[in-house]
Amino acid sequence: MQTVTIKVNGETFTESVPPRLLLVDFLRERLALTGTHVGCTHEGVCGACTVHLDGDAVKSCLMLAVQADGHDITTVEGLAKGEELSALQRAFREEHGLQCGFCTPGILMNMTDFLKHNPNPTDDEIRQGLIGNLCRCTGYVNIIRAVQQASQVMQGEAP
Amino acid sequence: MFPANIEHYSRPATIDEALATSARFEDGEAMFIAGGQSLMQAMKSRMTRPRCLIDLQAIAELRGICPDANALSIGAMTRYATIAADERLTGYFAALRDAASHVGDRQVRNRGTIGGSCCWNYVASCMPAVVLALGAEMQLRAVGGASRSVAAEDFLIAPLETARAEHEILLGLRFQAPAGRGGSAYQKWGLVKDALPVVGVCVAVTLDAAGRCASARVGLAGLSAGAHRATAAEQALLGSTGDAAAIAKAFDAAATAADVQGDKWADMAYRQNLIRTLGQAVATSAFARAAGSKE
Ligand SMILES: Cc1cc2nc3c(=O)[nH]c(=O)nc-3n(C[C@H](O)[C@@H](O)[C@@H](O)COP(=O)(O)OP(=O)(O)OC[C@H]3O[C@@H](n4cnc5c(N)ncnc54)[C@H](O)[C@@H]3O)c2cc1C
Ligand code: FES
Ligand code: FES
């Protein structure tokens, strides 16, 4: 067992964990933050487990919890400010960017990071940015629309 | 799925400390972890079961891209995302950006490293073919501080096999800058966009004062032999001006000479055709970059 101190959505947690515990299992099972999903076995191809590690979108199934020791993690539960959804979350609701919702947390986390780097993307750039996230329901069209809408709203909001 | 039991995990701040930790374990028991984008898959599927994991993430001196007049140095722990975003990598080094910006997906590029890719040397992977074409020198350090430099083609022995010794750390890669004008490019074709290469081709050329090809190196990715040079294409490009006929001839030769095995997704003729079409596109772009094109 190893003691780790990890900041998750602004709150600091100190836990004793076995080194082999995956970061995604730490989030889901230790912290009961079950918004982060697991969609594949060992390949790391579905993106449902995407979180931010110090601001960058990464797959939490391809990391150990001990590797996050001393770092800052944001999960989908950390996107809203209290009851107020982020612009991207609102856009997913308004543009029907989800059906079953299994892929949605990972896509929100990836696209939040994406929009930070590319605030005014083309549809093609969004498609390219979504390669690491599988959605088996929507066909992606409304997801792209939602990201576009959020980009416009966020640019309007920016000072 | 999750890894088999790991008894010891540490994240040293220095290379020496990492080497010393590794040396405390028997051969095969300790593994370095970089971005984990291959190793985590292997551990979760129980293909590998290290007793000890040594995380290289906290060693600052293993990171960074440093171009000078004579050479380009890239630290082993430099992430794909960092390489893809570095606008100084043009001309002779442009292939590094071509490859880094299309490895996997954004999340993989945010973690995966150039050093990890070369040390893993997966049968279908992008960076090994690029570092072969660019003639990288792989810089290694062993316990006790002994350093050595190994040419990429001697380092990349076969799929999942490299010249890196047990307990040795890859520090970085050094690429000699070309004497005159140079250009390179990389492209791949995968089963889905930005996937592992079914075939990938990297071409690096230099031009003499008259605009003729003074040196050419071609790296092939995705074939069962792993990353290797296509010497038939290299010889055919030498002396040419990069005209369409010369380039077509070079990649006909490469497709004929390559040991190509088909599978149910891409048969032999299809893969040979990929070598031709990707090779032609990439060589055209490498010559244009050598001649000063910014694209
Ligand atoms: C979804 C997905 C898509 C992918 N798509 C592509 C693709 O399109 N093209 C492609 O080429 N690859 C692809 N990959 C593979 C990826 O590029 C990895 O091979 C690469 O990231 C490995 O680097 P790493 O830093 O993650 O290394 P790790 O996985 O941490 O390590 C790999 C191996 O190298 C050793 N090692 C790492 N660094 C050092 C060092 N400095 N010194 C000594 N030993 C070291 C480790 O011990 C381990 O054995 C993909 C991976 C995923 C998960
Ligand atoms: S669970 Fe599928 S990528 Fe992590
Ligand atoms: S909404 Fe069901 S998988 Fe994307």
Short mmCIF file of C-alpha atoms and ligand atoms in Angstrom, two decimals:
data_model
loop_
_atom_site.label_atom_id
_atom_site.label_comp_id
_atom_site.label_asym_id
_atom_site.label_seq_id
_atom_site.Cartn_x
_atom_site.Cartn_y
_atom_site.Cartn_z
CA MET A 1 0.00 0.00 0.00
CA GLN A 2 1.11 3.53 -0.72
CA THR A 3 -0.31 6.81 0.54
CA VAL A 4 -1.36 9.26 -2.13
CA THR A 5 -2.64 12.82 -1.94
CA ILE A 6 -4.65 13.76 -4.99
CA LYS A 7 -6.66 16.89 -5.60
CA VAL A 8 -9.91 15.98 -7.33
CA ASN A 9 -12.30 18.71 -8.46
CA GLY A 10 -10.61 21.11 -6.05
CA GLU A 11 -10.86 18.86 -2.98
CA THR A 12 -7.77 17.13 -1.57
CA PHE A 13 -8.01 13.41 -0.80
CA THR A 14 -5.41 11.36 1.04
CA GLU A 15 -5.84 7.61 0.63
CA SER A 16 -3.86 4.45 1.00
CA VAL A 17 -3.88 2.51 -2.28
CA PRO A 18 -2.19 -0.55 -3.80
CA PRO A 19 0.14 0.53 -6.64
CA ARG A 20 -1.83 -1.47 -9.18
CA LEU A 21 -5.08 0.44 -8.59
CA LEU A 22 -6.09 2.24 -11.78
CA LEU A 23 -6.85 5.94 -11.52
CA VAL A 24 -10.32 5.31 -12.95
CA ASP A 25 -11.06 2.72 -10.25
CA PHE A 26 -9.74 5.10 -7.59
CA LEU A 27 -12.16 7.77 -8.77
CA ARG A 28 -15.14 5.44 -9.08
CA GLU A 29 -14.64 3.10 -6.15
CA ARG A 30 -12.76 5.12 -3.55
CA LEU A 31 -14.27 8.54 -4.19
CA ALA A 32 -17.63 7.32 -5.57
CA LEU A 33 -17.22 9.69 -8.52
CA THR A 34 -18.97 7.38 -10.95
CA GLY A 35 -19.38 9.94 -13.72
CA THR A 36 -16.08 8.72 -15.16
CA HIS A 37 -16.95 5.58 -17.13
CA VAL A 38 -15.11 2.45 -18.24
CA GLY A 39 -15.90 1.31 -21.77
CA CYS A 40 -13.07 -1.01 -22.74
CA THR A 41 -11.02 -3.78 -21.18
CA HIS A 42 -7.31 -3.10 -21.55
CA GLU A 43 -6.90 -1.30 -24.86
CA GLY A 44 -7.69 2.28 -23.84
CA VAL A 45 -9.55 3.09 -27.03
CA CYS A 46 -13.05 4.26 -26.01
CA GLY A 47 -12.27 7.49 -24.15
CA ALA A 48 -15.19 7.10 -21.70
CA CYS A 49 -12.71 7.39 -18.80
CA THR A 50 -11.22 10.72 -19.95
CA VAL A 51 -10.36 13.14 -17.11
CA HIS A 52 -8.05 16.14 -16.84
CA LEU A 53 -4.61 15.64 -15.37
CA ASP A 54 -3.28 19.11 -14.54
CA GLY A 55 -5.63 20.44 -17.22
CA ASP A 56 -4.81 17.96 -20.02
CA ALA A 57 -7.33 15.37 -21.23
CA VAL A 58 -5.98 11.86 -20.50
CA LYS A 59 -7.45 8.38 -20.22
CA SER A 60 -7.73 7.45 -16.55
CA CYS A 61 -7.75 3.72 -17.38
CA LEU A 62 -4.20 4.04 -18.73
CA MET A 63 -2.88 5.53 -15.49
CA LEU A 64 -2.36 4.26 -11.95
CA ALA A 65 -3.72 6.17 -8.99
CA VAL A 66 -0.18 6.36 -7.57
CA GLN A 67 0.87 8.25 -10.70
CA ALA A 68 -1.66 10.97 -9.87
CA ASP A 69 -0.13 11.50 -6.42
CA GLY A 70 0.54 15.23 -6.00
CA HIS A 71 -1.45 16.12 -9.11
CA ASP A 72 -4.69 17.84 -9.91
CA ILE A 73 -7.52 15.79 -11.42
CA THR A 74 -10.79 17.12 -12.80
CA THR A 75 -13.65 14.74 -13.56
CA VAL A 76 -17.00 15.40 -15.21
CA GLU A 77 -18.41 16.11 -11.74
CA GLY A 78 -16.08 19.11 -11.60
CA LEU A 79 -17.30 20.85 -14.77
CA ALA A 80 -20.39 22.56 -13.36
CA LYS A 81 -20.11 25.42 -10.88
CA GLY A 82 -22.61 24.30 -8.26
CA GLU A 83 -25.92 23.98 -10.09
CA GLU A 84 -24.68 25.96 -13.08
CA LEU A 85 -23.64 23.74 -15.99
CA SER A 86 -20.69 24.71 -18.16
CA ALA A 87 -21.41 26.16 -21.61
CA LEU A 88 -20.40 22.83 -23.17
CA GLN A 89 -22.70 20.84 -20.87
CA ARG A 90 -25.62 23.16 -21.68
CA ALA A 91 -24.91 22.86 -25.40
CA PHE A 92 -24.99 19.04 -25.18
CA ARG A 93 -28.44 19.27 -23.62
CA GLU A 94 -29.75 21.84 -26.08
CA GLU A 95 -28.33 20.20 -29.21
CA HIS A 96 -29.17 16.62 -28.14
CA GLY A 97 -25.49 15.71 -28.05
CA LEU A 98 -26.25 12.47 -26.21
CA GLN A 99 -28.60 9.52 -26.26
CA CYS A 100 -27.66 6.82 -23.72
CA GLY A 101 -25.03 9.13 -22.23
CA PHE A 102 -22.37 6.48 -21.61
CA CYS A 103 -19.75 8.27 -23.72
CA THR A 104 -20.78 11.77 -22.62
CA PRO A 105 -18.53 12.35 -19.57
CA GLY A 106 -15.42 11.40 -21.55
CA ILE A 107 -16.46 13.53 -24.51
CA LEU A 108 -17.20 16.53 -22.28
CA MET A 109 -13.78 16.24 -20.65
CA ASN A 110 -11.95 15.84 -23.94
CA MET A 111 -13.84 18.66 -25.66
CA THR A 112 -13.43 21.03 -22.68
CA ASP A 113 -9.65 20.66 -23.08
CA PHE A 114 -9.98 20.83 -26.89
CA LEU A 115 -11.89 24.14 -26.82
CA LYS A 116 -9.27 25.62 -24.53
CA HIS A 117 -6.64 24.98 -27.23
CA ASN A 118 -8.92 25.70 -30.19
CA PRO A 119 -11.69 28.15 -29.18
CA ASN A 120 -13.03 28.56 -32.73
CA PRO A 121 -12.81 25.14 -34.40
CA THR A 122 -14.11 23.95 -37.77
CA ASP A 123 -16.37 20.87 -37.88
CA ASP A 124 -13.43 18.89 -39.26
CA GLU A 125 -11.18 19.93 -36.40
CA ILE A 126 -13.85 18.83 -33.92
CA ARG A 127 -14.15 15.45 -35.70
CA GLN A 128 -10.36 15.09 -35.57
CA GLY A 129 -10.43 16.02 -31.87
CA LEU A 130 -13.06 13.35 -31.14
CA ILE A 131 -11.03 10.43 -32.48
CA GLY A 132 -10.26 9.23 -28.96
CA ASN A 133 -13.92 8.94 -27.95
CA LEU A 134 -16.33 6.30 -29.19
CA CYS A 135 -20.06 6.97 -29.24
CA ARG A 136 -22.27 4.09 -30.23
CA CYS A 137 -25.57 6.03 -30.31
CA THR A 138 -25.47 9.46 -31.84
CA GLY A 139 -23.44 9.15 -35.02
CA TYR A 140 -21.53 12.21 -33.69
CA VAL A 141 -23.49 14.78 -35.73
CA ASN A 142 -25.19 16.37 -32.73
CA ILE A 143 -22.02 16.13 -30.69
CA ILE A 144 -20.24 18.25 -33.29
CA ARG A 145 -23.18 20.67 -33.30
CA ALA A 146 -23.05 20.94 -29.51
CA VAL A 147 -19.31 21.66 -29.51
CA GLN A 148 -19.87 24.34 -32.16
CA GLN A 149 -22.63 25.93 -30.12
CA ALA A 150 -20.49 25.92 -26.97
CA SER A 151 -17.62 27.48 -28.90
CA GLN A 152 -19.87 30.33 -30.03
CA VAL A 153 -21.35 30.87 -26.58
CA MET A 154 -17.90 30.81 -24.95
CA GLN A 155 -16.48 33.30 -27.44
CA GLY A 156 -19.45 35.59 -26.75
CA GLU A 157 -18.86 35.28 -23.02
CA ALA A 158 -15.13 35.90 -23.25
CA PRO A 159 -14.22 39.46 -22.20
CA MET B 1 -9.01 -5.25 -16.22
CA PHE B 2 -6.18 -4.19 -13.96
CA PRO B 3 -2.48 -5.06 -13.63
CA ALA B 4 -1.05 -7.96 -11.65
CA ASN B 5 0.30 -7.06 -8.24
CA ILE B 6 2.96 -4.34 -8.26
CA GLU B 7 5.08 -4.40 -5.10
CA HIS B 8 6.97 -1.21 -5.56
CA TYR B 9 6.22 2.08 -7.32
CA SER B 10 8.46 5.11 -7.24
CA ARG B 11 8.76 8.39 -9.10
CA PRO B 12 12.38 9.51 -8.78
CA ALA B 13 13.43 13.07 -9.59
CA THR B 14 16.78 12.18 -11.13
CA ILE B 15 18.13 9.75 -13.72
CA ASP B 16 20.67 8.35 -11.26
CA GLU B 17 18.01 7.61 -8.71
CA ALA B 18 15.89 5.86 -11.34
CA LEU B 19 18.84 3.74 -12.44
CA ALA B 20 19.75 2.88 -8.84
CA THR B 21 16.19 1.76 -8.10
CA SER B 22 16.12 -0.41 -11.21
CA ALA B 23 19.44 -2.00 -10.26
CA ARG B 24 18.02 -3.21 -6.94
CA PHE B 25 15.76 -5.62 -8.85
CA GLU B 26 16.55 -8.77 -10.80
CA ASP B 27 16.48 -8.61 -14.59
CA GLY B 28 12.93 -8.42 -15.87
CA GLU B 29 11.38 -7.42 -12.53
CA ALA B 30 11.57 -3.65 -12.75
CA MET B 31 10.19 -1.57 -15.59
CA PHE B 32 10.33 2.11 -16.38
CA ILE B 33 7.01 3.73 -17.15
CA ALA B 34 6.83 6.81 -19.39
CA GLY B 35 3.42 7.83 -20.77
CA GLY B 36 2.04 4.35 -20.11
CA GLN B 37 0.14 4.33 -23.41
CA SER B 38 1.59 0.94 -24.35
CA LEU B 39 2.81 -0.39 -21.03
CA MET B 40 -0.54 0.03 -19.26
CA GLN B 41 -2.25 -2.02 -21.97
CA ALA B 42 0.40 -4.71 -21.59
CA MET B 43 0.11 -4.74 -17.79
CA LYS B 44 -3.69 -4.76 -17.79
CA SER B 45 -3.77 -7.67 -20.22
CA ARG B 46 -1.10 -9.36 -18.00
CA MET B 47 1.27 -9.65 -20.92
CA THR B 48 3.80 -8.05 -18.56
CA ARG B 49 3.81 -8.30 -14.76
CA PRO B 50 6.52 -6.03 -13.35
CA ARG B 51 7.20 -6.26 -9.60
CA CYS B 52 8.51 -2.74 -9.65
CA LEU B 53 7.49 0.30 -11.67
CA ILE B 54 9.78 3.31 -11.94
CA ASP B 55 7.91 6.34 -13.20
CA LEU B 56 10.05 8.72 -15.28
CA GLN B 57 7.50 11.57 -15.20
CA ALA B 58 9.28 13.65 -12.54
CA ILE B 59 12.69 13.73 -14.27
CA ALA B 60 12.73 17.18 -15.85
CA GLU B 61 15.98 16.67 -17.74
CA LEU B 62 14.40 13.91 -19.85
CA ARG B 63 11.99 16.42 -21.40
CA GLY B 64 12.36 19.08 -24.04
CA ILE B 65 13.15 19.89 -27.65
CA CYS B 66 16.40 21.67 -28.31
CA PRO B 67 17.38 22.61 -31.87
CA ASP B 68 20.76 24.19 -32.55
CA ALA B 69 22.79 24.80 -35.70
CA ASN B 70 24.26 21.30 -35.79
CA ALA B 71 21.65 19.04 -34.30
CA LEU B 72 18.21 18.63 -32.86
CA SER B 73 17.89 16.97 -29.46
CA ILE B 74 14.63 15.61 -28.10
CA GLY B 75 14.34 14.26 -24.56
CA ALA B 76 12.92 10.75 -24.29
CA MET B 77 10.02 11.94 -22.10
CA THR B 78 8.87 14.60 -24.57
CA ARG B 79 5.19 14.04 -25.29
CA TYR B 80 3.67 13.72 -28.75
CA ALA B 81 1.51 16.80 -28.04
CA THR B 82 4.65 18.87 -27.40
CA ILE B 83 6.32 17.68 -30.61
CA ALA B 84 3.14 18.24 -32.64
CA ALA B 85 2.90 21.83 -31.39
CA ASP B 86 6.55 22.80 -31.96
CA GLU B 87 6.68 25.12 -34.95
CA ARG B 88 10.47 25.02 -35.08
CA LEU B 89 10.30 21.48 -36.46
CA THR B 90 10.20 22.31 -40.17
CA GLY B 91 12.16 21.25 -43.25
CA TYR B 92 14.34 18.26 -42.48
CA PHE B 93 12.55 17.65 -39.16
CA ALA B 94 8.96 18.20 -40.34
CA ALA B 95 8.21 14.45 -40.38
CA LEU B 96 8.40 14.43 -36.57
CA ARG B 97 5.41 16.76 -36.45
CA ASP B 98 3.56 14.87 -39.21
CA ALA B 99 3.82 11.69 -37.16
CA ALA B 100 3.32 13.13 -33.67
CA SER B 101 0.18 15.01 -34.62
CA HIS B 102 -1.58 11.86 -35.86
CA VAL B 103 -0.59 9.25 -33.28
CA GLY B 104 -3.77 7.78 -31.83
CA ASP B 105 -5.88 10.55 -30.38
CA ARG B 106 -5.58 13.73 -28.29
CA GLN B 107 -5.57 11.85 -25.00
CA VAL B 108 -2.80 9.49 -26.16
CA ARG B 109 -0.76 12.43 -27.48
CA ASN B 110 -1.11 14.18 -24.11
CA ARG B 111 0.67 11.26 -22.37
CA GLY B 112 2.62 9.20 -24.89
CA THR B 113 6.31 9.99 -25.41
CA ILE B 114 8.75 9.65 -28.29
CA GLY B 115 11.12 7.67 -26.07
CA GLY B 116 8.42 5.26 -24.95
CA SER B 117 7.40 4.60 -28.52
CA CYS B 118 10.98 3.82 -29.56
CA CYS B 119 11.67 1.63 -26.51
CA TRP B 120 8.45 -0.33 -27.07
CA ASN B 121 9.09 -0.60 -30.85
CA TYR B 122 5.66 -1.98 -31.59
CA VAL B 123 5.31 -3.78 -34.92
CA ALA B 124 2.92 -1.13 -36.26
CA SER B 125 4.05 2.24 -34.94
CA CYS B 126 4.91 5.65 -36.33
CA MET B 127 7.94 7.08 -34.53
CA PRO B 128 10.34 4.17 -35.11
CA ALA B 129 10.04 4.60 -38.90
CA VAL B 130 10.51 8.35 -38.56
CA VAL B 131 13.61 8.14 -36.38
CA LEU B 132 15.08 5.60 -38.82
CA ALA B 133 14.54 7.92 -41.77
CA LEU B 134 15.97 10.90 -39.87
CA GLY B 135 18.99 8.87 -38.76
CA ALA B 136 18.56 9.46 -35.02
CA GLU B 137 21.21 8.60 -32.47
CA MET B 138 19.62 7.05 -29.38
CA GLN B 139 21.34 8.18 -26.18
CA LEU B 140 21.33 5.72 -23.30
CA ARG B 141 22.64 5.65 -19.75
CA ALA B 142 23.30 2.66 -17.51
CA VAL B 143 23.78 2.30 -13.76
CA GLY B 144 27.07 3.87 -12.73
CA GLY B 145 26.65 6.61 -15.32
CA ALA B 146 28.08 4.88 -18.40
CA SER B 147 26.47 6.52 -21.43
CA ARG B 148 26.38 5.31 -25.00
CA SER B 149 24.88 6.35 -28.26
CA VAL B 150 23.33 3.84 -30.66
CA ALA B 151 22.17 4.53 -34.21
CA ALA B 152 18.39 4.12 -34.58
CA GLU B 153 18.81 1.22 -36.99
CA ASP B 154 20.94 -0.70 -34.52
CA PHE B 155 18.62 0.23 -31.65
CA LEU B 156 15.38 -0.94 -33.34
CA ILE B 157 16.15 -4.64 -33.67
CA ALA B 158 12.73 -6.21 -34.29
CA PRO B 159 9.15 -5.71 -33.13
CA LEU B 160 9.13 -5.34 -29.32
CA GLU B 161 12.91 -5.74 -29.31
CA THR B 162 15.55 -3.03 -28.97
CA ALA B 163 19.26 -2.77 -28.16
CA ARG B 164 18.42 -1.14 -24.82
CA ALA B 165 19.97 -3.23 -22.06
CA GLU B 166 18.16 -4.18 -18.86
CA HIS B 167 18.31 -1.27 -16.37
CA GLU B 168 19.32 1.19 -19.10
CA ILE B 169 17.40 4.46 -19.60
CA LEU B 170 16.86 6.09 -22.96
CA LEU B 171 17.81 9.72 -22.30
CA GLY B 172 16.90 11.17 -25.64
CA LEU B 173 17.36 11.26 -29.37
CA ARG B 174 19.84 13.34 -31.31
CA PHE B 175 19.32 14.16 -34.97
CA GLN B 176 22.19 15.58 -37.01
CA ALA B 177 21.07 18.66 -38.98
CA PRO B 178 21.60 18.27 -42.75
CA ALA B 179 24.59 20.03 -44.32
CA GLY B 180 22.49 21.68 -47.03
CA ARG B 181 18.79 21.91 -47.65
CA GLY B 182 16.72 19.03 -46.33
CA GLY B 183 13.12 17.99 -46.08
CA SER B 184 11.13 15.12 -44.61
CA ALA B 185 7.54 13.93 -44.37
CA TYR B 186 5.53 11.06 -42.89
CA GLN B 187 2.10 9.68 -43.70
CA LYS B 188 0.28 6.52 -42.74
CA TRP B 189 -2.87 4.65 -43.64
CA GLY B 190 -4.77 2.96 -40.82
CA LEU B 191 -8.03 1.05 -40.49
CA VAL B 192 -9.63 4.14 -38.97
CA LYS B 193 -8.35 7.71 -38.94
CA ASP B 194 -5.11 8.17 -36.97
CA ALA B 195 -5.00 4.49 -36.01
CA LEU B 196 -1.88 2.33 -35.93
CA PRO B 197 -0.29 2.24 -39.38
CA VAL B 198 -1.27 -0.60 -41.72
CA VAL B 199 1.47 1.02 -43.74
CA GLY B 200 3.36 4.20 -42.90
CA VAL B 201 6.13 5.83 -44.93
CA CYS B 202 8.71 8.41 -43.88
CA VAL B 203 11.07 10.02 -46.40
CA ALA B 204 13.99 12.33 -45.57
CA VAL B 205 16.06 13.89 -48.35
CA THR B 206 18.82 16.46 -48.69
CA LEU B 207 19.51 18.45 -51.86
CA ASP B 208 22.81 19.60 -53.36
CA ALA B 209 23.35 23.11 -54.77
CA ALA B 210 21.88 22.05 -58.13
CA GLY B 211 18.73 20.77 -56.43
CA ARG B 212 19.56 17.09 -56.88
CA CYS B 213 19.00 14.53 -54.15
CA ALA B 214 22.29 14.14 -52.27
CA SER B 215 20.99 11.73 -49.63
CA ALA B 216 17.75 9.87 -49.11
CA ARG B 217 16.51 7.75 -46.26
CA VAL B 218 13.15 5.98 -46.27
CA GLY B 219 11.52 4.35 -43.24
CA LEU B 220 8.62 1.92 -43.62
CA ALA B 221 6.12 1.25 -40.83
CA GLY B 222 3.44 -1.38 -40.36
CA LEU B 223 4.98 -4.41 -42.07
CA SER B 224 5.60 -7.59 -40.09
CA ALA B 225 9.34 -6.94 -39.90
CA GLY B 226 8.63 -3.78 -37.88
CA ALA B 227 10.11 -0.41 -38.78
CA HIS B 228 12.89 -0.76 -41.35
CA ARG B 229 14.60 1.18 -44.14
CA ALA B 230 13.55 0.79 -47.75
CA THR B 231 17.00 0.89 -49.35
CA ALA B 232 15.67 0.18 -52.87
CA ALA B 233 13.70 3.44 -52.77
CA GLU B 234 16.61 5.34 -51.26
CA GLN B 235 18.96 4.33 -54.07
CA ALA B 236 16.40 5.21 -56.73
CA LEU B 237 15.87 8.71 -55.30
CA LEU B 238 19.60 9.59 -55.19
CA GLY B 239 20.58 12.09 -57.87
CA SER B 240 16.99 12.82 -58.88
CA THR B 241 15.32 16.21 -58.68
CA GLY B 242 12.26 14.73 -57.05
CA ASP B 243 10.30 14.62 -60.30
CA ALA B 244 7.17 12.48 -60.43
CA ALA B 245 8.75 9.79 -62.61
CA ALA B 246 11.75 9.28 -60.34
CA ILE B 247 9.57 9.15 -57.26
CA ALA B 248 7.15 6.67 -58.84
CA LYS B 249 10.07 4.45 -59.82
CA ALA B 250 11.49 4.59 -56.30
CA PHE B 251 8.30 3.43 -54.64
CA ASP B 252 7.62 0.77 -57.25
CA ALA B 253 11.03 -0.55 -56.25
CA ALA B 254 10.19 -0.25 -52.54
CA ALA B 255 6.87 -2.08 -52.96
CA THR B 256 8.54 -4.89 -54.92
CA ALA B 257 11.48 -5.26 -52.54
CA ALA B 258 9.49 -5.11 -49.29
CA ASP B 259 8.65 -8.33 -47.47
CA VAL B 260 4.89 -7.77 -47.36
CA GLN B 261 2.48 -10.11 -45.63
CA GLY B 262 -1.23 -9.65 -46.04
CA ASP B 263 -3.93 -10.17 -43.44
CA LYS B 264 -7.70 -10.17 -43.57
CA TRP B 265 -7.85 -6.37 -43.41
CA ALA B 266 -5.17 -5.55 -45.95
CA ASP B 267 -3.86 -8.17 -48.36
CA MET B 268 -0.41 -8.15 -49.90
CA ALA B 269 -1.31 -6.31 -53.12
CA TYR B 270 -3.19 -3.68 -51.14
CA ARG B 271 -0.25 -3.07 -48.81
CA GLN B 272 2.12 -2.83 -51.76
CA ASN B 273 -0.20 -0.28 -53.27
CA LEU B 274 -0.15 1.67 -50.00
CA ILE B 275 3.66 1.71 -50.10
CA ARG B 276 3.46 3.16 -53.62
CA THR B 277 0.78 5.78 -53.06
CA LEU B 278 1.86 6.92 -49.58
CA GLY B 279 5.51 6.82 -50.65
CA GLN B 280 4.84 9.04 -53.65
CA ALA B 281 2.87 11.58 -51.62
CA VAL B 282 5.43 11.67 -48.82
CA ALA B 283 8.48 11.89 -51.10
CA THR B 284 6.86 14.72 -53.08
CA SER B 285 6.25 16.61 -49.86
CA ALA B 286 9.80 15.92 -48.55
CA PHE B 287 11.37 17.30 -51.76
CA ALA B 288 9.07 20.35 -51.65
CA ARG B 289 10.01 21.02 -48.03
CA ALA B 290 13.70 20.64 -48.85
CA ALA B 291 13.23 23.21 -51.61
CA GLY B 292 11.81 25.63 -49.08
CA SER B 293 8.07 25.01 -49.14
CA LYS B 294 6.52 25.93 -45.80
CA GLU B 295 3.72 23.37 -46.06
C1 LIG C 1 -5.62 4.39 -28.24
C2 LIG C 1 -4.18 4.32 -28.67
C3 LIG C 1 -3.85 4.63 -29.97
C4 LIG C 1 -2.52 4.57 -30.40
N1 LIG C 1 -2.22 4.90 -31.69
C5 LIG C 1 -0.94 4.87 -32.12
C6 LIG C 1 -0.58 5.27 -33.44
O1 LIG C 1 -1.40 5.67 -34.25
N2 LIG C 1 0.73 5.20 -33.78
C7 LIG C 1 1.69 4.78 -32.90
O2 LIG C 1 2.84 4.76 -33.27
N3 LIG C 1 1.39 4.41 -31.66
C8 LIG C 1 0.10 4.45 -31.24
N4 LIG C 1 -0.20 4.09 -29.95
C9 LIG C 1 0.88 3.59 -29.08
C10 LIG C 1 1.61 4.73 -28.40
O3 LIG C 1 2.22 5.55 -29.36
C11 LIG C 1 2.64 4.16 -27.46
O4 LIG C 1 3.41 3.18 -28.09
C12 LIG C 1 3.59 5.19 -26.95
O5 LIG C 1 2.84 6.22 -26.36
C13 LIG C 1 4.50 4.60 -25.93
O6 LIG C 1 5.13 5.64 -25.24
P1 LIG C 1 4.83 5.85 -23.71
O7 LIG C 1 5.54 7.07 -23.32
O8 LIG C 1 3.38 5.83 -23.48
O9 LIG C 1 5.60 4.59 -23.13
P2 LIG C 1 5.19 3.49 -22.04
O10 LIG C 1 3.98 2.78 -22.48
O11 LIG C 1 5.21 4.09 -20.69
O12 LIG C 1 6.47 2.55 -22.16
C14 LIG C 1 6.68 1.70 -23.26
C15 LIG C 1 7.92 0.84 -23.01
O13 LIG C 1 9.11 1.61 -23.11
C16 LIG C 1 9.86 1.56 -21.90
N5 LIG C 1 10.37 2.93 -21.73
C17 LIG C 1 9.64 4.07 -21.90
N6 LIG C 1 10.44 5.15 -21.78
C18 LIG C 1 11.69 4.70 -21.51
C19 LIG C 1 12.96 5.33 -21.30
N7 LIG C 1 13.09 6.67 -21.35
N8 LIG C 1 14.03 4.56 -21.05
C20 LIG C 1 13.89 3.20 -21.01
N9 LIG C 1 12.74 2.55 -21.22
C21 LIG C 1 11.65 3.28 -21.48
C22 LIG C 1 8.90 1.10 -20.84
O14 LIG C 1 9.57 0.39 -19.83
C23 LIG C 1 7.97 0.19 -21.64
O15 LIG C 1 8.55 -1.07 -21.78
C24 LIG C 1 -1.51 4.16 -29.49
C25 LIG C 1 -1.86 3.86 -28.17
C26 LIG C 1 -3.17 3.94 -27.75
C27 LIG C 1 -3.52 3.64 -26.33
S1 FES C 2 -12.04 2.84 -20.42
FE1 FES C 2 -11.93 2.89 -22.58
S2 FES C 2 -10.32 4.33 -22.88
FE2 FES C 2 -10.38 4.15 -20.76
S1 FES C 3 -24.73 8.55 -26.36
FE1 FES C 3 -24.67 6.41 -26.16
S2 FES C 3 -22.58 5.97 -26.52
FE2 FES C 3 -22.70 8.06 -26.96
#
